[in-house]
Coordinates of C-alpha atoms and ligand atoms in Angstrom, one line a residue:
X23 CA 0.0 0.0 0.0
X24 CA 1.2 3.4 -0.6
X25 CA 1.7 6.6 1.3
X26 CA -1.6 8.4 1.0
X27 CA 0.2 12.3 0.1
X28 CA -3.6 14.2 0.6
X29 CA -6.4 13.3 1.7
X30 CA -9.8 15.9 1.2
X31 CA -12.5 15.7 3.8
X32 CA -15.8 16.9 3.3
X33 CA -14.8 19.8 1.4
X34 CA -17.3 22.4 0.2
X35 CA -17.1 25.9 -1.3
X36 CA -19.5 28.6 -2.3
X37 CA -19.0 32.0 -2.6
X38 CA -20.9 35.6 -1.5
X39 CA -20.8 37.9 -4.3
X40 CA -21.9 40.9 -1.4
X41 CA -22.4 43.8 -4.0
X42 CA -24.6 41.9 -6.0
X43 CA -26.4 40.3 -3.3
X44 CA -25.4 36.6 -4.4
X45 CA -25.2 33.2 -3.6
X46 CA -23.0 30.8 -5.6
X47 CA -22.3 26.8 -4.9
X48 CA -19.8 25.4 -6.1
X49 CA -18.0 22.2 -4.7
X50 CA -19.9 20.2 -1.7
X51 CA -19.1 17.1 -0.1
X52 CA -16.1 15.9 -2.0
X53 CA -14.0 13.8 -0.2
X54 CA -10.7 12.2 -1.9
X55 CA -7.0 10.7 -1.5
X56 CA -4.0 11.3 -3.1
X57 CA -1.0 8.8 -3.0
X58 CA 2.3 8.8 -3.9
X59 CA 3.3 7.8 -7.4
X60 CA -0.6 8.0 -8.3
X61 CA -3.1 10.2 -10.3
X62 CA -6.5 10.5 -8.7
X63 CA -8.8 12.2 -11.4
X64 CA -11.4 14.6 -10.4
X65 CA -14.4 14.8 -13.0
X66 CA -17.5 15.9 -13.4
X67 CA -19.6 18.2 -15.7
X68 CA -18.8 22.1 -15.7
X69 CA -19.6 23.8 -13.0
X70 CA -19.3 21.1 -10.9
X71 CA -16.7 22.9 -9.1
X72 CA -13.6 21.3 -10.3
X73 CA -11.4 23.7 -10.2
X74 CA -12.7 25.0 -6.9
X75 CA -11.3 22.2 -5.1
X76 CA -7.9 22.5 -6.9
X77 CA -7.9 26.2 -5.9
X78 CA -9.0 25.6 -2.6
X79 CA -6.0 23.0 -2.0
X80 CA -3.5 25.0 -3.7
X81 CA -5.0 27.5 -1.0
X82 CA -5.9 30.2 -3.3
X83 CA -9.3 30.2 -1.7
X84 CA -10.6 29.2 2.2
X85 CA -13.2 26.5 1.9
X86 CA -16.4 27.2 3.1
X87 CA -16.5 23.4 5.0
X88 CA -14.0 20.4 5.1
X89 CA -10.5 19.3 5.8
X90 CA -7.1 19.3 3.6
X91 CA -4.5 17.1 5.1
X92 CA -1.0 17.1 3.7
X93 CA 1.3 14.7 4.8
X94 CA 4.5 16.2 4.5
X95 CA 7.7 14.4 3.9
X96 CA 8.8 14.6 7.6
X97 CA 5.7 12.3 8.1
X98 CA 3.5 14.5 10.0
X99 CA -0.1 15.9 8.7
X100 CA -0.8 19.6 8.1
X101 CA -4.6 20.7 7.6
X102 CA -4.4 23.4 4.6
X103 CA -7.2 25.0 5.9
X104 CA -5.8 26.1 9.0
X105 CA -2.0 26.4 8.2
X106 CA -0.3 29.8 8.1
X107 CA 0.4 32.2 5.1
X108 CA 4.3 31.5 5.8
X109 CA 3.7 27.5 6.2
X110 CA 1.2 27.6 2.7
X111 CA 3.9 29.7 0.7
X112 CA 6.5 27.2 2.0
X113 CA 4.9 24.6 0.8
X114 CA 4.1 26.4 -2.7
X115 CA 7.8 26.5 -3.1
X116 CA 9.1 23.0 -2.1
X117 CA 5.9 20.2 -2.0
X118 CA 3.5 21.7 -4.2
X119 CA 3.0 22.6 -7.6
X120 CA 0.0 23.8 -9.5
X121 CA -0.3 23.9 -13.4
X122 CA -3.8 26.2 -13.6
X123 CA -6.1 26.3 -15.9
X124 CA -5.6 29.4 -17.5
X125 CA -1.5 31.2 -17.3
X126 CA -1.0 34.1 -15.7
X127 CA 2.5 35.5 -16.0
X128 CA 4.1 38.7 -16.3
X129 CA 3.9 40.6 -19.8
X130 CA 8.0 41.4 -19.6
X131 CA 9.4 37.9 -18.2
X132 CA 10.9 35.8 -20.6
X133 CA 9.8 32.1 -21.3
X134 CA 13.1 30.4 -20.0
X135 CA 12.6 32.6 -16.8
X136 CA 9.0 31.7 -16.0
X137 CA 9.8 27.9 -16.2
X138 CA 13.0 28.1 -14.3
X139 CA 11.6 30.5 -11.4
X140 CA 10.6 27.3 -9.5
X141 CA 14.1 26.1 -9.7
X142 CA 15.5 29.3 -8.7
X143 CA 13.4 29.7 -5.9
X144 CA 14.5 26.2 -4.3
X145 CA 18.0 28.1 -4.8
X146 CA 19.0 26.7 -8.1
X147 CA 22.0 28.9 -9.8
X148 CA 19.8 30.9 -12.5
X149 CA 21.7 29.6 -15.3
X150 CA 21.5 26.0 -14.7
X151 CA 17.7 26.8 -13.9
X152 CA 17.5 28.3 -17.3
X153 CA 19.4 25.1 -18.9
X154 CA 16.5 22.6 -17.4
X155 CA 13.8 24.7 -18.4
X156 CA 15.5 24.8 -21.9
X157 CA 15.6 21.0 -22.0
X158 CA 12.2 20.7 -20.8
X159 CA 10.8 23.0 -23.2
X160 CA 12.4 21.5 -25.9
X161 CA 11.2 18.3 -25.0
X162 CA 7.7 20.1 -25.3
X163 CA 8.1 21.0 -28.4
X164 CA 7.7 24.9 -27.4
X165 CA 9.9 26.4 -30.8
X166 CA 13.3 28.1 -29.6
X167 CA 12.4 30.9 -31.3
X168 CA 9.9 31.5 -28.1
X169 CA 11.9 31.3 -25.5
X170 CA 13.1 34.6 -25.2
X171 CA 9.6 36.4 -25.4
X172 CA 7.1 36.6 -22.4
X173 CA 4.4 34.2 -22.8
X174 CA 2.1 37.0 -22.3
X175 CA 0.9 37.3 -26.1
X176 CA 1.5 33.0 -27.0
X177 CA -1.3 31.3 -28.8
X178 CA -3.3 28.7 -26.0
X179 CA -1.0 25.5 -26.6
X180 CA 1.9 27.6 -26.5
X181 CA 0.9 29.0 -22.9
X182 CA -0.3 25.6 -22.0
X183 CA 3.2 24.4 -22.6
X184 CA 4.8 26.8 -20.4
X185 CA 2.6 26.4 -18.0
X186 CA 3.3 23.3 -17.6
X187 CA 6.9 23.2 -17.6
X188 CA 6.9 25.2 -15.2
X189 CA 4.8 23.1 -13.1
X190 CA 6.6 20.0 -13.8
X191 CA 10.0 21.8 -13.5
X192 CA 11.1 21.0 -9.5
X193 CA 9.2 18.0 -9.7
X194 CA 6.9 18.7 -6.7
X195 CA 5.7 16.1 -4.3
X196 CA 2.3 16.8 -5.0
X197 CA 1.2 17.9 -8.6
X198 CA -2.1 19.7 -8.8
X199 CA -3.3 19.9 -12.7
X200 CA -6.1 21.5 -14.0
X201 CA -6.8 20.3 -17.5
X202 CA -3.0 20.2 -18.6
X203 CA -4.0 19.1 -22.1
X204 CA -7.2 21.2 -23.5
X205 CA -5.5 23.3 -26.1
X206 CA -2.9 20.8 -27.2
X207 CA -2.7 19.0 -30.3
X208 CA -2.6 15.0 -29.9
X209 CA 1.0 14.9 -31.0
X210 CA 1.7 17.5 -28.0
X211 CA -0.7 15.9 -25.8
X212 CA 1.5 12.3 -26.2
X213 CA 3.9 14.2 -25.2
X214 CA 2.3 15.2 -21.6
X215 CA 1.0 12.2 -21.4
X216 CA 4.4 10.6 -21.3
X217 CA 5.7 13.2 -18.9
X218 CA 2.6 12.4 -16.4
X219 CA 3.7 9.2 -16.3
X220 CA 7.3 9.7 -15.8
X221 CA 6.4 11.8 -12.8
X222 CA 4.4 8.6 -11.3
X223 CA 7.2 6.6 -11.6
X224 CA 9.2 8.8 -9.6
X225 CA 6.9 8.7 -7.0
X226 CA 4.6 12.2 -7.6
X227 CA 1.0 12.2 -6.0
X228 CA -1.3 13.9 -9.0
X229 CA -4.7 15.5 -8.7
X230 CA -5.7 15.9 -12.2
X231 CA -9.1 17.1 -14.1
X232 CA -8.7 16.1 -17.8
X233 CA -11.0 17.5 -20.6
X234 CA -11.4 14.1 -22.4
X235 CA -12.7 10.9 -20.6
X236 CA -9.7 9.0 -22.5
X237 CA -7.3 10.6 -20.8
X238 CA -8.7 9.5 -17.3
X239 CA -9.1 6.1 -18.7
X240 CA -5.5 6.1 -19.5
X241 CA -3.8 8.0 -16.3
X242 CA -6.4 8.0 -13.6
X243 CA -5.7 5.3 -10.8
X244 CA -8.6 6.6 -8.8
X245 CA -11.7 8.8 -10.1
X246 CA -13.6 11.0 -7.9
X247 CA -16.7 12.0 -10.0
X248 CA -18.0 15.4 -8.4
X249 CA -21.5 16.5 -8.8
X250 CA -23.5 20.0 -9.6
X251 CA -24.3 21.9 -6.6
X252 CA -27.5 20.3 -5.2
X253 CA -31.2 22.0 -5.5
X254 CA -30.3 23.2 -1.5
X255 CA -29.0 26.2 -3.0
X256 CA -31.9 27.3 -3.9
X257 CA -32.8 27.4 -0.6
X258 CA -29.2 29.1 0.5
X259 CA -29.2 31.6 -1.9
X260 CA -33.3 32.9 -0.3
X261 CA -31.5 32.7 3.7
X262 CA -28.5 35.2 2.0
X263 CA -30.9 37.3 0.1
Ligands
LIG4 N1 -13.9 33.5 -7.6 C1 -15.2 33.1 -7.8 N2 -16.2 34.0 -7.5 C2 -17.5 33.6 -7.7 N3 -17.9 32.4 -8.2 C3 -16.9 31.5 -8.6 C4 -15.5 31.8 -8.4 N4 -14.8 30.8 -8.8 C5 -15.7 29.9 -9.2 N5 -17.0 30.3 -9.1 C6 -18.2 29.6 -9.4 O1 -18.2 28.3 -8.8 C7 -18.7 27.3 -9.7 C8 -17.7 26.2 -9.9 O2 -16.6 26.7 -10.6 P1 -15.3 25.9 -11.0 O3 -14.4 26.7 -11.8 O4 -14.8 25.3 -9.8 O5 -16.0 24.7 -11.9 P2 -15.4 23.6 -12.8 O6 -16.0 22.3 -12.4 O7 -13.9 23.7 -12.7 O8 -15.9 24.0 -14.2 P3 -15.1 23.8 -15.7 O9 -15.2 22.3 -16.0 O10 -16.0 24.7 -16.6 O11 -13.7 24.3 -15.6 C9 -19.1 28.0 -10.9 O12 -20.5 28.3 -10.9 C10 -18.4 29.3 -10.9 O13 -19.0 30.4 -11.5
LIG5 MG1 -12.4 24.3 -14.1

């Protein structure tokens, strides 16, 4: 049996829109493990609050309900939802990666630098960070002519690529990925596919929402199927109104 890296608890989130009076569900009630050198796929229709639980993990959002445990690598269990700012950012820079659904980067930071920032940040020497990312992107496929531009104005697979270098990069313990492979081609999306599984074998928990069932079918060891918010929201949104 292996170690189980994250294990989600009862997890819910919604969210209060106060100026316009709103009520939004998103996730309820999931509950999931992650384990080491495993994918666990989260699916669901849209809406469903995928993302949501990826985010809330990652710790980009509080969850409204539930429990995040992390097992760290010194064995003992951290809950997300209550760990400090300093303790989350910690872990953003040694245990846990994120590759988002959409790229948000800096409109003057070159390609090579946004995927070797992880590496730098672990305190990597800049230039050998720079010659990983290279080899990384190159095994992507991302054109060299790219490299040096900010990835600010790249078409959506070209972003997608860098995003996920740069997830991939310091090879986290725990890989969150939020449909890694929408705007690829299949040719680039073998590609990922391969790099998924190279991560397994070296022992990387994954939490991963794929866009196409075959993907699950191919990568997933364990699916967690979420479903829409329930009618009680109806009923939530009148009690906030
Ligand atoms: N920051 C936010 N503020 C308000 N509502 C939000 C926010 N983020 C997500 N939501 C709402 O929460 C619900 C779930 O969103 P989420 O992005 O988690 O869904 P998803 O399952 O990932 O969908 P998709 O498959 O389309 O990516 C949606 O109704 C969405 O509008
Ligand atoms: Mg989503």
């Amino acid at each position: 049996m292996r170690a189980s890296i994250l294990k989600v608890e009862n997890f819910a989130k919604h969210f209060r829109l106060h100026e316009q009076n709103k009520f939004i569900p998103s996730s309820h009630d999931v509950n999931l493990t992650v384990y080491a050198g495993e994918l666990t796929a989260l699916i669901g229709p849209t809406g469903a609050g995928k993302s949501s639980v990826l985010k809330g993990i990652y710790r980009t959002y509080l969850p409204s309900a539930g429990r995040i445990l992390y097992r760290h690598a010194l064995d003992h269990e951290i809950d997300l939802v209550h760990a400090s700012d300093h303790q989350i950012l910690e872990l953003r820079r040694c245990d846990i990666g994120f590759v988002t659904q959409f790229l948000h980067c800096l409109p003057r930071q070159a390609t090579l630098d946004v995927v070797a920032h992880p590496l730098v940040t672990l305190g990597i020497a800049r230039e050998e960070a720079r010659r990983r990312a290279a080899e990384l992107l190159s095994a992507m496929n991302l054109p060299e002519r790219l490299w040096s531009v900010s990835p600010a104005t790249f078409s959506g697979g070209e972003r997608q690529r860098v995003n996920l270098a740069r997830g991939l990069i310091a090879r986290p313990r725990l890989l969150l990925l939020d449909e890694p492979t929408a705007s690829l081609d299949p040719a680039t999306s073998e590609i990922v596919i391969g790099l998924i599984e190279d991560l397994k074998a070296q022992g990387t928990a994954m939490l991963a929402i794929f866009h196409h069932p075959e993907l699950t079918r191919r990568l997933a060891d364990r699916v967690v199927e979420l479903s829409p918010p329930p009618a009680l929201a109806k009923s939530l949104e009148k009690e906030c109104a």
